[in-house]
Coordinates of C-alpha atoms and ligand atoms in Angstrom, one line a residue:
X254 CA -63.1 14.5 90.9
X255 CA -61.8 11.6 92.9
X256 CA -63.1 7.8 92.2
X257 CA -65.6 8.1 94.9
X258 CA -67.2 11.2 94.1
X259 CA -67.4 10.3 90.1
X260 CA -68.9 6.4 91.3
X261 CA -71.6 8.6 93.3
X262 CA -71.8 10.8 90.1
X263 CA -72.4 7.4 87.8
X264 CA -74.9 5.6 90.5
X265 CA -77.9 8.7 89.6
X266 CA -77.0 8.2 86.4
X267 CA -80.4 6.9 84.9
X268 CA -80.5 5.7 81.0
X269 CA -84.7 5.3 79.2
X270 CA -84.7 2.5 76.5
X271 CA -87.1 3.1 73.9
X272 CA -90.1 0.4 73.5
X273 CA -89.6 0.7 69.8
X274 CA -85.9 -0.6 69.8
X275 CA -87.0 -3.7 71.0
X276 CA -89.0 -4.6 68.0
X277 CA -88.0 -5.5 64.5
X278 CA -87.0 -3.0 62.6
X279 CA -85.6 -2.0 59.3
X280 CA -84.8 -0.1 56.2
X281 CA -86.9 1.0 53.6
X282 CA -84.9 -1.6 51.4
X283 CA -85.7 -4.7 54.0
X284 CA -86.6 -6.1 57.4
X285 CA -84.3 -8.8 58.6
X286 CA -86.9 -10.6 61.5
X287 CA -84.2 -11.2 64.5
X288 CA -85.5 -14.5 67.0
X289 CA -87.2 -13.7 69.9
X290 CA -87.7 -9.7 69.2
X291 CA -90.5 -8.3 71.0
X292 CA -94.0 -8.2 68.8
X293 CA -96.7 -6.8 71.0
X294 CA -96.2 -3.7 73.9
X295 CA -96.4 -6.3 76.5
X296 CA -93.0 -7.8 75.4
X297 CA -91.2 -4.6 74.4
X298 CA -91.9 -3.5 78.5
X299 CA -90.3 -6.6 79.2
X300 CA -87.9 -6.6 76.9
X301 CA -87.4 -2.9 79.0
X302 CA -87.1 -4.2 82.0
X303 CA -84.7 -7.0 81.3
X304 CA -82.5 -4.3 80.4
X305 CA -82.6 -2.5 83.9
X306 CA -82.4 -6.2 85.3
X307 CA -78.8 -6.6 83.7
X308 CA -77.5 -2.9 83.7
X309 CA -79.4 -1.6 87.1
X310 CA -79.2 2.1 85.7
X311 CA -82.6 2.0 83.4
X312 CA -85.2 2.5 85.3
X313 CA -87.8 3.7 82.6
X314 CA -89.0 3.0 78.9
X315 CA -89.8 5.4 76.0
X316 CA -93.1 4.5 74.2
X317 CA -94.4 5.9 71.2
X318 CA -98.4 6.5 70.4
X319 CA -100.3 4.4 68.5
X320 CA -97.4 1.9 68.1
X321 CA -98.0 1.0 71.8
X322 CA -101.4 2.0 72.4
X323 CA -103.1 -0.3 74.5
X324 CA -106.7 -0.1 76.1
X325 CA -105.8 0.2 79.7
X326 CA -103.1 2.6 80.7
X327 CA -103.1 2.1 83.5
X328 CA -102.4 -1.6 83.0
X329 CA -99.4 -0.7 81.2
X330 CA -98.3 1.2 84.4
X331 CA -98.7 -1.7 86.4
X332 CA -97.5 -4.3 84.2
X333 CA -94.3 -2.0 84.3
X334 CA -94.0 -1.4 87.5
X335 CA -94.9 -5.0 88.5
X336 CA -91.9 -5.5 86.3
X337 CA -89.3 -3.1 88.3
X338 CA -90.1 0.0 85.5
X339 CA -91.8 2.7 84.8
X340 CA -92.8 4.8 81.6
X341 CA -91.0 7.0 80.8
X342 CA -91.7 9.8 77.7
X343 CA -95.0 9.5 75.6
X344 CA -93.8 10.3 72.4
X345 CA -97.0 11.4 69.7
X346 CA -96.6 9.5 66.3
X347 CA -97.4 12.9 63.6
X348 CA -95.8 11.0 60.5
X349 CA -97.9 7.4 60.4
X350 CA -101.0 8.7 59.1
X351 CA -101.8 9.0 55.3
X352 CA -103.7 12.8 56.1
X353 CA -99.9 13.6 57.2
X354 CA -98.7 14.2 53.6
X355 CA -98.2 17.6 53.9
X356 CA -97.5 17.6 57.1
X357 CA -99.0 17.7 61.1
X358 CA -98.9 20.8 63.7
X359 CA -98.2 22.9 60.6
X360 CA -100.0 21.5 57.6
X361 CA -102.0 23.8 55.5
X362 CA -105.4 22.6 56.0
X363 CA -106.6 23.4 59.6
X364 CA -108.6 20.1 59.5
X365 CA -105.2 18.0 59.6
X366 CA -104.0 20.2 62.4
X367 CA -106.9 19.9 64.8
X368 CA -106.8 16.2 64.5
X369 CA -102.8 16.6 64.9
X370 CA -103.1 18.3 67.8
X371 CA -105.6 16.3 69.5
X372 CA -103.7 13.4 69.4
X373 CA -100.7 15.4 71.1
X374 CA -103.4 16.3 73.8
X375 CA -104.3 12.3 74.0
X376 CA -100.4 11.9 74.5
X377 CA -100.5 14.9 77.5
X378 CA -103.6 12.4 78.8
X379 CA -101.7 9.3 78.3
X380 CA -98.6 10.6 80.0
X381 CA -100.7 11.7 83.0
X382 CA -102.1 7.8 83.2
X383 CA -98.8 6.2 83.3
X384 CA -97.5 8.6 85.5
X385 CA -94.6 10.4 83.0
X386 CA -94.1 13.7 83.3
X387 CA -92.6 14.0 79.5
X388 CA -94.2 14.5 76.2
X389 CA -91.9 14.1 73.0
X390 CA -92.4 16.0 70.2
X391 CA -90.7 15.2 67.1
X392 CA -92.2 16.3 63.6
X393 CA -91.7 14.9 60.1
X394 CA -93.1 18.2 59.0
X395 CA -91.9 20.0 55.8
X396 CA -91.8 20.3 52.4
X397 CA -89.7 18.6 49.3
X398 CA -90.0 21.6 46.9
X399 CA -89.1 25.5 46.7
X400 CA -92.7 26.7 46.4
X401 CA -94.3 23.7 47.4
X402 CA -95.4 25.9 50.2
X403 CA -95.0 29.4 52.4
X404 CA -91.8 29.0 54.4
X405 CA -93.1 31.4 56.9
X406 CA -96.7 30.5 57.2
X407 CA -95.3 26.8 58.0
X408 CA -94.1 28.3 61.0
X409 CA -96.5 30.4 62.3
X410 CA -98.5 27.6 62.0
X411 CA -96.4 25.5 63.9
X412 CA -95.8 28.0 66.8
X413 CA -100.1 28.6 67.1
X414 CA -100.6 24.7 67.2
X415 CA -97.6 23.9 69.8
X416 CA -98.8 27.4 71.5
X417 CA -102.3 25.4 72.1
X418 CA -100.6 22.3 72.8
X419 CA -98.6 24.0 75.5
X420 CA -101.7 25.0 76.8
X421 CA -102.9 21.8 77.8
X422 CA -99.4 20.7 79.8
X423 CA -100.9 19.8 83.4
X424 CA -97.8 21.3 85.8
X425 CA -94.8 19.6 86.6
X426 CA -94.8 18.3 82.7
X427 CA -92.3 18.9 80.2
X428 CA -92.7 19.3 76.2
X429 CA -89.4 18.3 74.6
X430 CA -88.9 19.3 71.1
X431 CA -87.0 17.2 68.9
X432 CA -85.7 18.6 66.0
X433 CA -83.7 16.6 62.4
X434 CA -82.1 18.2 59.8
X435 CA -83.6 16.2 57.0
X436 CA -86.0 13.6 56.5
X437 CA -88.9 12.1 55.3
X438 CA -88.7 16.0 54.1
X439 CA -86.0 17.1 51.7
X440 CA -86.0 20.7 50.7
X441 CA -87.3 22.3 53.9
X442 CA -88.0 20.6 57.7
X443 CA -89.9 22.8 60.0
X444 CA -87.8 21.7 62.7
X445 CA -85.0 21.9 61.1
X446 CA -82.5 22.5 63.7
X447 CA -82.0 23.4 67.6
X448 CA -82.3 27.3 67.0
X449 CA -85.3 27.0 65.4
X450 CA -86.4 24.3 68.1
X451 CA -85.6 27.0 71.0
X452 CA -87.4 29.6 69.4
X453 CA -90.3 27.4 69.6
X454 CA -89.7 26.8 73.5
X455 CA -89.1 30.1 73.9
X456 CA -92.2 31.5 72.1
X457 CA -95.0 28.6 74.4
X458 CA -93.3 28.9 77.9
X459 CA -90.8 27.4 80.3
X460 CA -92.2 23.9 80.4
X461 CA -91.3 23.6 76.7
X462 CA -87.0 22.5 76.1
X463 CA -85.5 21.3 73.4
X464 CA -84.6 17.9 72.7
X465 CA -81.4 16.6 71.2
X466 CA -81.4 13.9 69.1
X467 CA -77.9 13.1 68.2
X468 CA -78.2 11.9 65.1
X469 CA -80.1 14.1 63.8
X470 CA -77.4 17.1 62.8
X471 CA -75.6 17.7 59.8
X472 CA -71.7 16.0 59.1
X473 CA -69.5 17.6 60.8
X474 CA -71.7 19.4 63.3
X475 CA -70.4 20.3 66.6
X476 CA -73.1 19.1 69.1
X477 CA -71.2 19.2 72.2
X478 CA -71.5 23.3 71.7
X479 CA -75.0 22.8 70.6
X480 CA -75.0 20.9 74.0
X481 CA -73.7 23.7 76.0
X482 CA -75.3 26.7 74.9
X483 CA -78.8 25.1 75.4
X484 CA -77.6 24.0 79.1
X485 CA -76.5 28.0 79.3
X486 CA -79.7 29.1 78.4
X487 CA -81.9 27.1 80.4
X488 CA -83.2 25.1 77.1
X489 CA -81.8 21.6 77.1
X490 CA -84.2 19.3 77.9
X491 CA -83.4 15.9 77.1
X492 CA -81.0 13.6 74.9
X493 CA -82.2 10.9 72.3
X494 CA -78.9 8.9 72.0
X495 CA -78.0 7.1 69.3
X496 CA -74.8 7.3 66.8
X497 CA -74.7 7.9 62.8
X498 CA -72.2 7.7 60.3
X499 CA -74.0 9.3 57.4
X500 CA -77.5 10.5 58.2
X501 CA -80.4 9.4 60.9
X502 CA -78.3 6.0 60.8
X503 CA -80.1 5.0 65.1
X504 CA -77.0 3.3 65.4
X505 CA -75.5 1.8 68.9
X506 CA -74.5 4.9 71.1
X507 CA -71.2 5.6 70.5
X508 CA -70.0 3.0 68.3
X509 CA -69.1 5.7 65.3
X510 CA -67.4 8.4 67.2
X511 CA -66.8 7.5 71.0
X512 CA -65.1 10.9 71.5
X513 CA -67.7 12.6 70.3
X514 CA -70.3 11.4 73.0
X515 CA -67.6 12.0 75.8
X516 CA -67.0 15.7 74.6
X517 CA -71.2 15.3 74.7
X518 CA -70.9 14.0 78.4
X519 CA -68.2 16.4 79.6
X520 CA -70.7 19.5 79.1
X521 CA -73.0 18.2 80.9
X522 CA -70.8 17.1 83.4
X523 CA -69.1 20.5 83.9
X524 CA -72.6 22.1 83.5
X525 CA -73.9 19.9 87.0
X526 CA -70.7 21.7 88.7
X527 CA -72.0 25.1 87.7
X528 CA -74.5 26.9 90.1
X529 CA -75.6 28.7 86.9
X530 CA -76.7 25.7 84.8
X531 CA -76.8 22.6 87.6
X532 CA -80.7 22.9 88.2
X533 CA -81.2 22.3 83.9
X534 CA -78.2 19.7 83.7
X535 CA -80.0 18.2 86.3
X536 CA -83.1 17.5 84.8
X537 CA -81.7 16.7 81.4
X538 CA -83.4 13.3 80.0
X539 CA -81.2 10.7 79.1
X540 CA -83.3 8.8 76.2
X541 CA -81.9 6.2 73.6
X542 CA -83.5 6.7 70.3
X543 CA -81.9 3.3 68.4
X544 CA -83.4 1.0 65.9
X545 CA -81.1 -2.4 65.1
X546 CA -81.5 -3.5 61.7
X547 CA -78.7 -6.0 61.5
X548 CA -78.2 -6.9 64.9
X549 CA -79.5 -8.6 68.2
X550 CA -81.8 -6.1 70.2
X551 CA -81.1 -6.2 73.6
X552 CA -77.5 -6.5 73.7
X553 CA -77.3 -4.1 71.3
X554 CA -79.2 -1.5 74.1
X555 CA -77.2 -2.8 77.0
X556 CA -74.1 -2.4 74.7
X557 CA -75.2 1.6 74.2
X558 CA -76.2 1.7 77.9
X559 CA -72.9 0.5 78.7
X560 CA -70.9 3.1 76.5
X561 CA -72.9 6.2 78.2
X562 CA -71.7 5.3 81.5
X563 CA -68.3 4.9 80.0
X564 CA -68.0 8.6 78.6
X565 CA -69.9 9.8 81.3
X566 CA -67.4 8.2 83.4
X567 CA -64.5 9.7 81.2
X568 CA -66.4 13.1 81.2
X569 CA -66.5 13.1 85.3
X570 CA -62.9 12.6 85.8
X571 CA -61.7 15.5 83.5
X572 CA -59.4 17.8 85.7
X573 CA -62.0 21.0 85.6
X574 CA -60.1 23.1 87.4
X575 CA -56.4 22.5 86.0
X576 CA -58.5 22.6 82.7
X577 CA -59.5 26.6 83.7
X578 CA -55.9 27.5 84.5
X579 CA -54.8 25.6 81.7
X580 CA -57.0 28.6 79.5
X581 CA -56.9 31.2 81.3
X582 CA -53.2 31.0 80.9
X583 CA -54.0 30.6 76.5
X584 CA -52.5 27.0 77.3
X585 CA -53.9 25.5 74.1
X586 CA -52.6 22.4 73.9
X587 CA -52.1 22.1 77.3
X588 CA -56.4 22.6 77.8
X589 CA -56.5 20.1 74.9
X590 CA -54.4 17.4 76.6
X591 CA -56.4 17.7 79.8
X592 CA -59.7 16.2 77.8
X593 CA -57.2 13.8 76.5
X594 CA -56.2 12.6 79.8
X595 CA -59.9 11.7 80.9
X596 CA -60.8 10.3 77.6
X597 CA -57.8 7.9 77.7
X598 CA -58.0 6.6 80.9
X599 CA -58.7 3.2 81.6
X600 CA -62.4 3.3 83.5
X601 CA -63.7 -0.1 83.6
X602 CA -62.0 -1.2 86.7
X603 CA -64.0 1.8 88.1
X604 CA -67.5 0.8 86.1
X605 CA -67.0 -3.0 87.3
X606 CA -67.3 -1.2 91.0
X607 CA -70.3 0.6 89.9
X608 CA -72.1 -2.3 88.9
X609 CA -70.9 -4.2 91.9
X610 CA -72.5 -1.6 93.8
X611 CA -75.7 -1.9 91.5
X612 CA -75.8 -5.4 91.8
X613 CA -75.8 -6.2 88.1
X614 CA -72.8 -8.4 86.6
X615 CA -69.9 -6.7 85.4
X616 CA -70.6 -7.1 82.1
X617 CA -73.8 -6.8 81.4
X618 CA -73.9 -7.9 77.8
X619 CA -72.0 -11.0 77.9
X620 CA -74.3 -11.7 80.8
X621 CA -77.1 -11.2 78.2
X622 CA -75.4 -13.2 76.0
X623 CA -74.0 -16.0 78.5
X624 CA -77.1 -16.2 80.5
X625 CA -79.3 -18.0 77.7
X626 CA -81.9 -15.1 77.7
X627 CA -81.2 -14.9 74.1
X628 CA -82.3 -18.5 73.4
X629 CA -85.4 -18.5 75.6
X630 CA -87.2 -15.2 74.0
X631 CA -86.6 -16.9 70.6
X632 CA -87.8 -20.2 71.8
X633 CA -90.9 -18.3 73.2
X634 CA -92.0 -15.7 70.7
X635 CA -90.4 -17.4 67.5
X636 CA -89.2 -15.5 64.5
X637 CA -91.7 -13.2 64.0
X638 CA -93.1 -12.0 60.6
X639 CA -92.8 -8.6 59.8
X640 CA -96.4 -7.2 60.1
X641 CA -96.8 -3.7 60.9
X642 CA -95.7 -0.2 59.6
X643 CA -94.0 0.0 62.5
X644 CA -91.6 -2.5 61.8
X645 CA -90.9 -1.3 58.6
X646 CA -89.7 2.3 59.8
Ligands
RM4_765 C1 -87.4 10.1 64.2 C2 -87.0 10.8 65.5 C3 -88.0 10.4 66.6 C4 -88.4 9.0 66.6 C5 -88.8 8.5 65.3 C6 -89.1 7.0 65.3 O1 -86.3 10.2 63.3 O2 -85.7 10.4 65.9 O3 -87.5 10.8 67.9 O4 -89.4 8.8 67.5 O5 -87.7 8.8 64.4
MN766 MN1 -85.2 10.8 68.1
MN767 MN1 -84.3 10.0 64.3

């Protein structure tokens, strides 16, 4: 693809920031307060928009339910869009409630689900007032013992309650189901991994897709094939960025393994060319999932911002079809060295373009940083004490 085409490519590239990386946030051993960081829903959603100010490609915010409950919804709709957003996915919060011990959608006691399930309907509700045509689902449902309980009747309850959830999708709105390979549970997860995930979609309807969460897979895992055989069958959904070193680390967007989020990039760049799988690749949500325990917040989102256009970048100017020859003729390294070449090249005079054409600096974060924004939100909002469970997650 020639500069033009891939600049074309990288302007419809849209990026959603989460509302609750814009808080303070932590690990269960402390929570370092950061100056300035948002405290109220209000100031995440600006926080939000900021972002799109400086990068121009993130037009939408994540928010998560209760943390960002608010009265009014539709407030919150204005109050974005007044601000040059929207909101984006209405994720349902099944893991902050004490009746969650042994789990949500598919805890034993019927009780716990109904009440689970309701507040996933609320969310359906909620993402009908602010206009968002995504619900997130992401359990923390499982078990930390063999026989703590029945490995198959954890499922079946899982598929009846997302079954009734499914139900209550108005059209035109998507379920995305997240899954993690571990944790809070140890021994088993109910959605464990993106098999079990699609059978899930596949069992409640076409309205239902999987969500990838990158760092949510063991070491080692090859997500870029996870990647592609969801955008082959119809059942990749949406992205929760984020980058780990050892388990659900939320770290910046490829800071760990920059390679592995342009081979990430490159499937769904080739899958766009494809007739077969363009209308799914299409559609695919780009989320960040992130949580900055050590470091700035907003710079630290514009940084991730900055490196998904920068694979995806990488990912458009792979030679596809010299890459095709290249294995039809059982050229291995040859195929191999045609990545290389895209992943190697040199694409920021190319994203400086881009944001000239977006009308955003060309480097967003030292404009962040340079453009006293920094200084102002900590002058404003203080340091502020760490108060809620949410800042403790
Ligand atoms: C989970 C998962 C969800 C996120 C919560 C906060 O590990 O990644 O997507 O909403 O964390
Ligand atoms: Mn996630
Ligand atoms: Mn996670």
């Amino acid at each position: 693809m020639g500069n033009e085409a891939v600049l074309t490519q990288l302007r419809r590239l849209e990026i959603e920031t989460p509302s609750w990386g814009y808080g303070n946030s932590g690990t269960r051993f402390h929570v370092f307060p950061w100056p300035g960081a948002a405290r109220t829903v209000w100031e995440r959603i600006a926080d939000a928009a900021l972002v799109h100010e400086l990068t121009g490609c993130c037009p939408s915010v994540a928010i998560h339910v209760p943390w960002d409950r608010v009265d009014d919804w539709g407030e919150l709709r204005r109050q974005a869009e007044a601000q040059g957003i929207r909101i984006g996915a209405v994720n349902p919060n099944l893991f902050g409630e004490d009746e969650y011990r042994l789990g949500s959608l598919s805890n034993p006691d019927a009780a716990v689900r109904r009440r689970a399930l309701d507040h996933c309907r609320e969310c359906v509700e909620v993402a009908e007032q602010v206009g968002s045509s995504i619900v997130s689902l992401w359990l923390a449902d499982g078990t930390n013992y063999p026989g703590q309980d029945d490995l198959r009747g954890r499922f079946r309850r899982l598929v009846d309650s997302v079954e009734e959830l499914y139900a209550a999708l108005p059209e035109g709105m998507r379920l995305l189901v997240e899954y993690k390979f571990f944790e809070p549970a140890f021994y088993s997860t109910d959605l464990p991994d993106w098999g079990t995930a699609a059978l899930v979609c596949r069992r409640v309807g076409p309205q239902a897709q999987v969500l990838v969460d990158t760092g949510h897979h063991p070491q080692g895992t090859n997500v870029e094939q996870i990647v592609a055989l969801l955008l082959e069958e119809g059942l990749l959904g949406g992205f929760h960025f984020n980058n780990r070193k050892y388990a659900d680390d939320d770290l910046i967007v490829g800071s760990i393994d920059p390679f592995e989020l342009f081979r990430i990039m490159r499937e769904i760049a080739a899958a766009r060319r494809d007739p077969a799988t363009a209308a799914t690749a299409g559609a695919v949500a780009f989320m960040i999932d992130q949580s900055h325990n050590v470091e700035g917040k907003i710079d630290a989102m514009i940084q991730s911002v900055m490196n998904i256009q920068t694979a995806y970048a990488k990912a458009l100017l792979v030679d596809e079809k010299r890459l095709a020859e290249a294995q039809l003729a059982g050229d291995v390294l040859g195929g191999h060295r045609i990545l290389l070449e895209a992943f190697e090249t040199d694409v920021r005079p190319l994203l400086g373009r881009l944001r000239q054409q977006l009308g955003v600096a060309e480097d967003p974060v030292a404009a962040f940083r340079d453009g006293g924004y920094g200084a102002d939100l900590a002058r404003e909002r203080g340091t502020a004490s760490v108060e809620s469970a949410y800042e403790q997650l």
